[in-house]
CSV table of C-alpha atoms and ligand atoms in Angstrom, one decimal:
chain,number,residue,atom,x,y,z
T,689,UNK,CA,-8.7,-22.2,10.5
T,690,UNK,CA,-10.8,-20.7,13.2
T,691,UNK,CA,-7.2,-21.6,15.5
T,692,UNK,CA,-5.6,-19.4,13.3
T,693,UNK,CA,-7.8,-16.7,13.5
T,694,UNK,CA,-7.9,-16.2,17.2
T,695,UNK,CA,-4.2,-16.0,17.2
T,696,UNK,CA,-4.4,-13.0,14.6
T,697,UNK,CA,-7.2,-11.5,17.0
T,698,UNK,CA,-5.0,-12.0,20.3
T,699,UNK,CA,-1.7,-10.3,18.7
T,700,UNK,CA,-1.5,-6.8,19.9
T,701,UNK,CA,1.3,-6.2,17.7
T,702,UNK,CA,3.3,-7.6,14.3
T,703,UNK,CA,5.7,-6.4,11.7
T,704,UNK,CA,4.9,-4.4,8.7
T,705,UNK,CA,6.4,-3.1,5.3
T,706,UNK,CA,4.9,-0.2,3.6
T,707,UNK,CA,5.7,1.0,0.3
T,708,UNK,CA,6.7,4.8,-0.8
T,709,UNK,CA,7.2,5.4,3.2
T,710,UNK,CA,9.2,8.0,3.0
T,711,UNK,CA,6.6,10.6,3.3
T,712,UNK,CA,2.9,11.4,2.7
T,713,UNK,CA,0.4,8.5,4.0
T,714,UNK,CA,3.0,5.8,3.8
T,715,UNK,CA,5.0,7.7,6.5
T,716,UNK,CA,1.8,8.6,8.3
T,717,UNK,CA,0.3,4.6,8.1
T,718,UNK,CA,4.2,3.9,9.4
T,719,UNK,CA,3.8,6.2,12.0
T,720,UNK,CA,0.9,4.5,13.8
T,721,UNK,CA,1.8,1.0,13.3
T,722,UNK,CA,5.1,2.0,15.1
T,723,UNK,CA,2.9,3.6,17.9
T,724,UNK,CA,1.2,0.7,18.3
T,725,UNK,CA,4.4,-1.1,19.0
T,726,UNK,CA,4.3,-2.9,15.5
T,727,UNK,CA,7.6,-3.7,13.8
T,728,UNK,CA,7.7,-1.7,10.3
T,729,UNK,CA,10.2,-1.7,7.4
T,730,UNK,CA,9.6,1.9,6.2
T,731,UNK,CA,10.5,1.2,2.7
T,732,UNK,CA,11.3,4.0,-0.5
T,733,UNK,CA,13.7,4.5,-3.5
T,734,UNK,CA,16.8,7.2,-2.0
T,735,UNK,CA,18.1,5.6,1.2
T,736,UNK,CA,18.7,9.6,2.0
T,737,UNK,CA,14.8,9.6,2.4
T,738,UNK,CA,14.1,6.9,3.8
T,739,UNK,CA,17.1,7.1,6.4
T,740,UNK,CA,15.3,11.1,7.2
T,741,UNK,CA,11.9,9.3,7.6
T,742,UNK,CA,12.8,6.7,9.9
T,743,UNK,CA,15.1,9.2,12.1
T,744,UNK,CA,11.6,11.8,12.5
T,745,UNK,CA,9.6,8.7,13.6
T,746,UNK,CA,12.3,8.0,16.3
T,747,UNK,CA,10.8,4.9,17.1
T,748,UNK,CA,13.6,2.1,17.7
T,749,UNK,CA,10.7,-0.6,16.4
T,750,UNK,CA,11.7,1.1,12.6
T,751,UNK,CA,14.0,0.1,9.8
T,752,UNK,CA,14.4,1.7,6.8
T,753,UNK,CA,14.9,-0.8,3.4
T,754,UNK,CA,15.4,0.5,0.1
T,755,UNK,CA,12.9,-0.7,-2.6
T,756,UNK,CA,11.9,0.8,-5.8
T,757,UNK,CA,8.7,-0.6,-7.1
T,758,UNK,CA,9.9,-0.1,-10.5
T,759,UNK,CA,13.4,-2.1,-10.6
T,760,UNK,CA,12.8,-6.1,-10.0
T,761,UNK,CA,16.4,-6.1,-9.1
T,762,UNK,CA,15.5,-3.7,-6.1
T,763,UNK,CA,12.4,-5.7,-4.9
T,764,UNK,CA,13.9,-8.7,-4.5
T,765,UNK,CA,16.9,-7.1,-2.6
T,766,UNK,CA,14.2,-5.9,0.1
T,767,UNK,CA,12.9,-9.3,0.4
T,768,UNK,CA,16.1,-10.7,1.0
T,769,UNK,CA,16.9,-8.2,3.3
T,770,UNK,CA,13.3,-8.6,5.3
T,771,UNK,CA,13.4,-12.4,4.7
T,772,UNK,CA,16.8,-12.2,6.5
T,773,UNK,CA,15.7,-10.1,9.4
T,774,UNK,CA,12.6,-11.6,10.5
T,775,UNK,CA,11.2,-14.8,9.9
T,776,UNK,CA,7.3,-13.8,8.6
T,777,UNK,CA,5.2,-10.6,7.4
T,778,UNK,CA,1.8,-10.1,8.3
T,779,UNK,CA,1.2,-7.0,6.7
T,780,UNK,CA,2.3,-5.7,3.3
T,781,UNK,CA,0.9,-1.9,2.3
T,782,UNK,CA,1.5,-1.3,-1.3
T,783,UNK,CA,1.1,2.7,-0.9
T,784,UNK,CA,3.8,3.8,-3.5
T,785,UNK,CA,2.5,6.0,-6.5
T,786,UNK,CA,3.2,8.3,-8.6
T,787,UNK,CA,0.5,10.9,-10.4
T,788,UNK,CA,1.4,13.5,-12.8
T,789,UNK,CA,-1.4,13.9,-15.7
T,790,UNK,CA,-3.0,16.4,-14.0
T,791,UNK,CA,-3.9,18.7,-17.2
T,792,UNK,CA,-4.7,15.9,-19.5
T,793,UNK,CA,-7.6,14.2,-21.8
T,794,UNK,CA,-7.6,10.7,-22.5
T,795,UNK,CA,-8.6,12.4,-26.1
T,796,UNK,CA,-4.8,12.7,-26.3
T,797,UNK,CA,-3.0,10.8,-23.8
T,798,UNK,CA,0.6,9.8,-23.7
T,799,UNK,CA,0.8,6.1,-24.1
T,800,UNK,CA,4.2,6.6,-22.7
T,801,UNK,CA,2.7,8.8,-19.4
T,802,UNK,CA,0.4,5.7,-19.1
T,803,UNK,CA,2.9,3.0,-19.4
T,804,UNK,CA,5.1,4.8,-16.7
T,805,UNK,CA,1.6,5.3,-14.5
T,806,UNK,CA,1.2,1.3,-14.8
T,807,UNK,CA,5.0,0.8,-14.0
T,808,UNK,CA,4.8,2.7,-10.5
T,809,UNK,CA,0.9,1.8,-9.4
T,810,UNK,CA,0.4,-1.8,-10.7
T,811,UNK,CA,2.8,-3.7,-12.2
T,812,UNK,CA,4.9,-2.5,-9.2
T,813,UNK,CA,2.6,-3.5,-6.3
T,814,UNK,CA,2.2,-6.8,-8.4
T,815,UNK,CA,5.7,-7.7,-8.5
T,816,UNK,CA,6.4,-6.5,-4.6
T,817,UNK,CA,3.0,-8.7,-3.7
T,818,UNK,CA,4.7,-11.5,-5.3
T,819,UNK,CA,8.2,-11.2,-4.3
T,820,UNK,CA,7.0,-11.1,-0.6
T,821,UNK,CA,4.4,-13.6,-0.3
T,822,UNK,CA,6.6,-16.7,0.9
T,823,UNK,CA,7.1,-14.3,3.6
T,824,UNK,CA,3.4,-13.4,4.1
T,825,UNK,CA,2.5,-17.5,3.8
T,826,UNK,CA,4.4,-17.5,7.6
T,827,UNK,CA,2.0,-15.4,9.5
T,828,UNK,CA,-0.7,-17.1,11.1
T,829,UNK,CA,-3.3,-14.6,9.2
T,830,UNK,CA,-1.3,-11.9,6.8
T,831,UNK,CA,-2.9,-9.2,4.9
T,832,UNK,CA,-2.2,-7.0,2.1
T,833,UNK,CA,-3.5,-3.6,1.9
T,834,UNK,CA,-3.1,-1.8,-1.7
T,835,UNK,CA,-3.9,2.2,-2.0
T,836,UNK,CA,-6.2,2.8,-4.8
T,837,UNK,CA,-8.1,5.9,-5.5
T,838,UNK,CA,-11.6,6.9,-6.3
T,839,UNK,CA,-10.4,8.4,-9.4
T,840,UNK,CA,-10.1,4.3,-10.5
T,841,UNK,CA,-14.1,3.3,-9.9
T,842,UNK,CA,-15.1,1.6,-12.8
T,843,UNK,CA,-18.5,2.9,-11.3
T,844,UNK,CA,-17.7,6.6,-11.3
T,845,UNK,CA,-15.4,7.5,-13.9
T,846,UNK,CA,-15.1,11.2,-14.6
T,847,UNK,CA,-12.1,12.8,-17.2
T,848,UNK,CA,-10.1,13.8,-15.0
T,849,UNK,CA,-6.3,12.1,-14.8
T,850,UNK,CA,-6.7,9.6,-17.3
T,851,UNK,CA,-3.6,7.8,-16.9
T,852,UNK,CA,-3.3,7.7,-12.9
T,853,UNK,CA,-7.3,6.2,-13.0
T,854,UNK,CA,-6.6,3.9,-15.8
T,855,UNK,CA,-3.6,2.7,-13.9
T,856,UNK,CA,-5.8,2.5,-10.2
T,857,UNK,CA,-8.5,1.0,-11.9
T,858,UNK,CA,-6.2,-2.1,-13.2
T,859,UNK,CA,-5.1,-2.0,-9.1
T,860,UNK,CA,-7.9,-3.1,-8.4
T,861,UNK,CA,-8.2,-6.1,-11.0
T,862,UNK,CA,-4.6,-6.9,-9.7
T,863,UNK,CA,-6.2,-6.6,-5.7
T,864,UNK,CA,-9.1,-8.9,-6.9
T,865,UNK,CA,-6.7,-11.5,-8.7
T,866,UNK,CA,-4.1,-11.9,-5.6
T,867,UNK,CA,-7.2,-11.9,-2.9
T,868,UNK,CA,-8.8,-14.9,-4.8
T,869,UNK,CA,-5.4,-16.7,-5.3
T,870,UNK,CA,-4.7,-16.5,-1.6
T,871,UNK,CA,-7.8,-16.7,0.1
T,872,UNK,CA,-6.9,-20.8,0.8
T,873,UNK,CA,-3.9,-19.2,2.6
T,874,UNK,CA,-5.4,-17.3,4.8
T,875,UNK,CA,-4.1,-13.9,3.4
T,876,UNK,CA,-6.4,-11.0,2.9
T,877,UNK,CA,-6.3,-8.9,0.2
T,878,UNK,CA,-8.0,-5.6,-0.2
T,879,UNK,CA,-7.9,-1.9,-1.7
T,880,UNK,CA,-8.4,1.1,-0.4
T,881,UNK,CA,-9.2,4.8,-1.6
T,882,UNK,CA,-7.7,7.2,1.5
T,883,UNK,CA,-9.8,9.9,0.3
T,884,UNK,CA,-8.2,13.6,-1.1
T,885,UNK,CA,-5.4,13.9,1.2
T,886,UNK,CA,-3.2,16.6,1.7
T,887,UNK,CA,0.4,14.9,0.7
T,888,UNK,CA,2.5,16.3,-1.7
T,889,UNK,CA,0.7,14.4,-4.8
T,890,UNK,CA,-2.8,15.5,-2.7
T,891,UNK,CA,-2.0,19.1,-2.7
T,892,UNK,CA,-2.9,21.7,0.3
T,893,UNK,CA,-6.4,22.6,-0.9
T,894,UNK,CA,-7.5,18.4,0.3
T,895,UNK,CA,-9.6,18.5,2.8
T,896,UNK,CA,-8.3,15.0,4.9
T,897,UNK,CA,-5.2,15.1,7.1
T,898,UNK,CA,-2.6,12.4,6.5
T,899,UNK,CA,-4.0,10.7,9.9
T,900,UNK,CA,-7.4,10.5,8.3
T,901,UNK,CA,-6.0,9.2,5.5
T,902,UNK,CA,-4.1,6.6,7.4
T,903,UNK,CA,-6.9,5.6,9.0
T,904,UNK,CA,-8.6,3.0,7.2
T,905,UNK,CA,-5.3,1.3,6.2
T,906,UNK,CA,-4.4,1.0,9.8
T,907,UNK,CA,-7.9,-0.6,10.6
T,908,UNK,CA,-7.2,-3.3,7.6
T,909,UNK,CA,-3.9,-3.7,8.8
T,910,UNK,CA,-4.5,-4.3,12.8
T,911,UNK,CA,-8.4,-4.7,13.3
T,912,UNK,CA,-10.3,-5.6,11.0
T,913,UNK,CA,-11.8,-9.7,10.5
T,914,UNK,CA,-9.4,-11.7,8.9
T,915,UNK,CA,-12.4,-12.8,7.1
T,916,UNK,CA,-12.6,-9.6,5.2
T,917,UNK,CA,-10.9,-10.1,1.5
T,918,UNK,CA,-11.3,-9.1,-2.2
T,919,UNK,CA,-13.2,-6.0,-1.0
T,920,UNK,CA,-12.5,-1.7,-2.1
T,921,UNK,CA,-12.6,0.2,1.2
T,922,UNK,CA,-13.2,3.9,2.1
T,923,UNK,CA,-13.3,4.8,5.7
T,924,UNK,CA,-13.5,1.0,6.8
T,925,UNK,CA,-16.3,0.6,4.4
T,926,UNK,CA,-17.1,-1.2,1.4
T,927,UNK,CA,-17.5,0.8,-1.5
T,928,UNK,CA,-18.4,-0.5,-5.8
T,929,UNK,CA,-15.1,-1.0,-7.5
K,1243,LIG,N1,-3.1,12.1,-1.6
K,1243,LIG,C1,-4.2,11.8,-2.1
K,1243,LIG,O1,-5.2,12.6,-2.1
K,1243,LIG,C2,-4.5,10.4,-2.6
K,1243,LIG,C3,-5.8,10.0,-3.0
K,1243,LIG,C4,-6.0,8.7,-3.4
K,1243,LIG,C5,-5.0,7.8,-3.4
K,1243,LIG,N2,-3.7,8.2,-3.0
K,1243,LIG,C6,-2.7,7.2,-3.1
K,1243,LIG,O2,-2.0,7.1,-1.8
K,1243,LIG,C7,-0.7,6.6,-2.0
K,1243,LIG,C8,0.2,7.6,-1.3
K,1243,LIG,O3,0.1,8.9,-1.9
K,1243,LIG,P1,0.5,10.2,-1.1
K,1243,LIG,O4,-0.6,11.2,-1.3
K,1243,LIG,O5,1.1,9.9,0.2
K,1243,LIG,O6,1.7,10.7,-2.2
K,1243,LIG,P2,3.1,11.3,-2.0
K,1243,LIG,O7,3.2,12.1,-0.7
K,1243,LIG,O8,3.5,11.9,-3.3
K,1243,LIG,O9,4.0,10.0,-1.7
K,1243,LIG,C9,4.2,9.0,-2.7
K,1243,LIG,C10,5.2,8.0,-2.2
K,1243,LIG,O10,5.4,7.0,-3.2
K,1243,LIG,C11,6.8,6.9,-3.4
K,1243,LIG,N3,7.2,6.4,-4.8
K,1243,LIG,C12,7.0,6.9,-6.0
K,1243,LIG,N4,7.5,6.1,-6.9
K,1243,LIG,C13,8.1,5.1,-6.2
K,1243,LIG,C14,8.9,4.0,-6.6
K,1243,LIG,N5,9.2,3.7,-7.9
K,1243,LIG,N6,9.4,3.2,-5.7
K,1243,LIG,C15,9.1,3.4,-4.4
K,1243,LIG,N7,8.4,4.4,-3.9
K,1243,LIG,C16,8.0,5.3,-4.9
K,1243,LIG,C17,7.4,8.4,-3.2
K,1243,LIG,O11,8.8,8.4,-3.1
K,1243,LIG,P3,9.7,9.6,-3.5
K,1243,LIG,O12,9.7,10.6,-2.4
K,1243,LIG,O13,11.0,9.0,-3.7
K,1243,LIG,O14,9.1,10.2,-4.8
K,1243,LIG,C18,6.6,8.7,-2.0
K,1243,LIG,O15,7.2,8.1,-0.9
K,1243,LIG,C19,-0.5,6.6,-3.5
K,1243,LIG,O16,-0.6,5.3,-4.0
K,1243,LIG,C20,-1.6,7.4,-4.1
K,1243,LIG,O17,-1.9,7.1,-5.4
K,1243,LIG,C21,-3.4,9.4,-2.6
């Protein structure tokens, strides 16, 4: 184990695929793995997009892949694709979301607004996590980073955005779930919460920058201890579910 583990520590570099790439954090998390001379399959749903992305990153190290977290048929054509390409994954960033209950009460939500929330933000990152982990089993030490938000904290739940929380907060279980299957593999599995980010789902009036909000996925994804697993993470730091 502890073999395995200093060959993560010693690799300066590795390959990637994040989810929802094709802008906001995803493109920014992209954008520094690629400066770092990772590999990364910038990943989205309109191969318009994601073909735009990969061309304003102009880094050769960057291939777009179409995958639409919603459509099983899609998913498992990406992993094809990947599997065919290169011959392990050591990071997986399930970043893609949607959010658009902005005005409503859980006194009257749409079960139909949450059932598409839960399509997009965990039942998607679920079926991607498991469509790509006979990939992730052939790094030496792979991790998987899934974007939840502090609007999900079981331990601070305020009205706002029912459906999007709801739907974070079951992340989360689905984060803790994968990290104990797969710690005996040596794949770490953890959440984060980027903070208010100014993204087109963020708004203008958020107070982090993409690159802040990038920041703590790109520390899971390149520095921090293997060892770390199951946890929530804001700015590198544990925080209560
Ligand atoms: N911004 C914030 O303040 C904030 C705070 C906490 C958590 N987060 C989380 O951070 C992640 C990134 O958010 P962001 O702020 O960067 O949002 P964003 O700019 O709206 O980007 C969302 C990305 O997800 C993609 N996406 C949506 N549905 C998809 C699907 N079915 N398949 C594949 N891709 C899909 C979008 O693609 P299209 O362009 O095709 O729509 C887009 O690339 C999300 O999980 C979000 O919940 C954001």
């Amino acid at each position: 184990m502890t073999g395995l583990l200093d060959k993560w520590r010693s690799r300066s570099s590795g390959i990637a695929l994040v989810t929802g790439a094709n802008k906001g954090i995803g493109l920014e998390v992209v954008r520094q793995l690629a400066a770092k001379q990772w590999r990364v399959f910038l990943s989205g749903r309109s191969l318009d997009s994601i073909e735009r992305a990969a061309v304003s990153l102009s880094a050769p190290s960057v291939t777009p892949v179409i995958l639409d977290v919603t459509d099983q048929e899609s998913i498992d054509k990406a992993a094809k694709i990947v599997s065919e390409t290169v011959d392990h994954l050591d990071v997986l960033v399930n970043n893609a979301g949607i959010l658009d209950d902005h005005d409503d009460s859980i006194l009257d939500l749409s079960v139909d607004r949450l059932r598409r929330m839960f399509e997009t933000n965990t039942i998607g990152p679920l079926l991607v996590t498991q469509a790509f982990v006979p990939l992730l089993r052939k790094s030496a030490a792979a991790r998987i980073i899934n974007i939840s938000s502090g609007v999900g904290r079981l331990t601070d739940m305020g009205p706002a955005v029912p459906a999007y929380g709801i739907s974070k907060t079951a992340l989360n279980g689905v984060t803790g779930k994968f990290a104990a299957s797969l710690k005996s593999a040596v794949i770490a599995v953890n959440a984060v919460d980027p903070g208010w980010v100014r993204t087109e789902m963020g708004g203008s009036e958020a107070p982090r920058s993409v690159e802040e909000g990038a920041d703590t996925i790109v520390w899971l994804a390149t520095q921090a201890p293997q060892s770390m697993t199951g946890l929530f993470l804001r700015d590198r730091k544990p925080i209560p579910w």
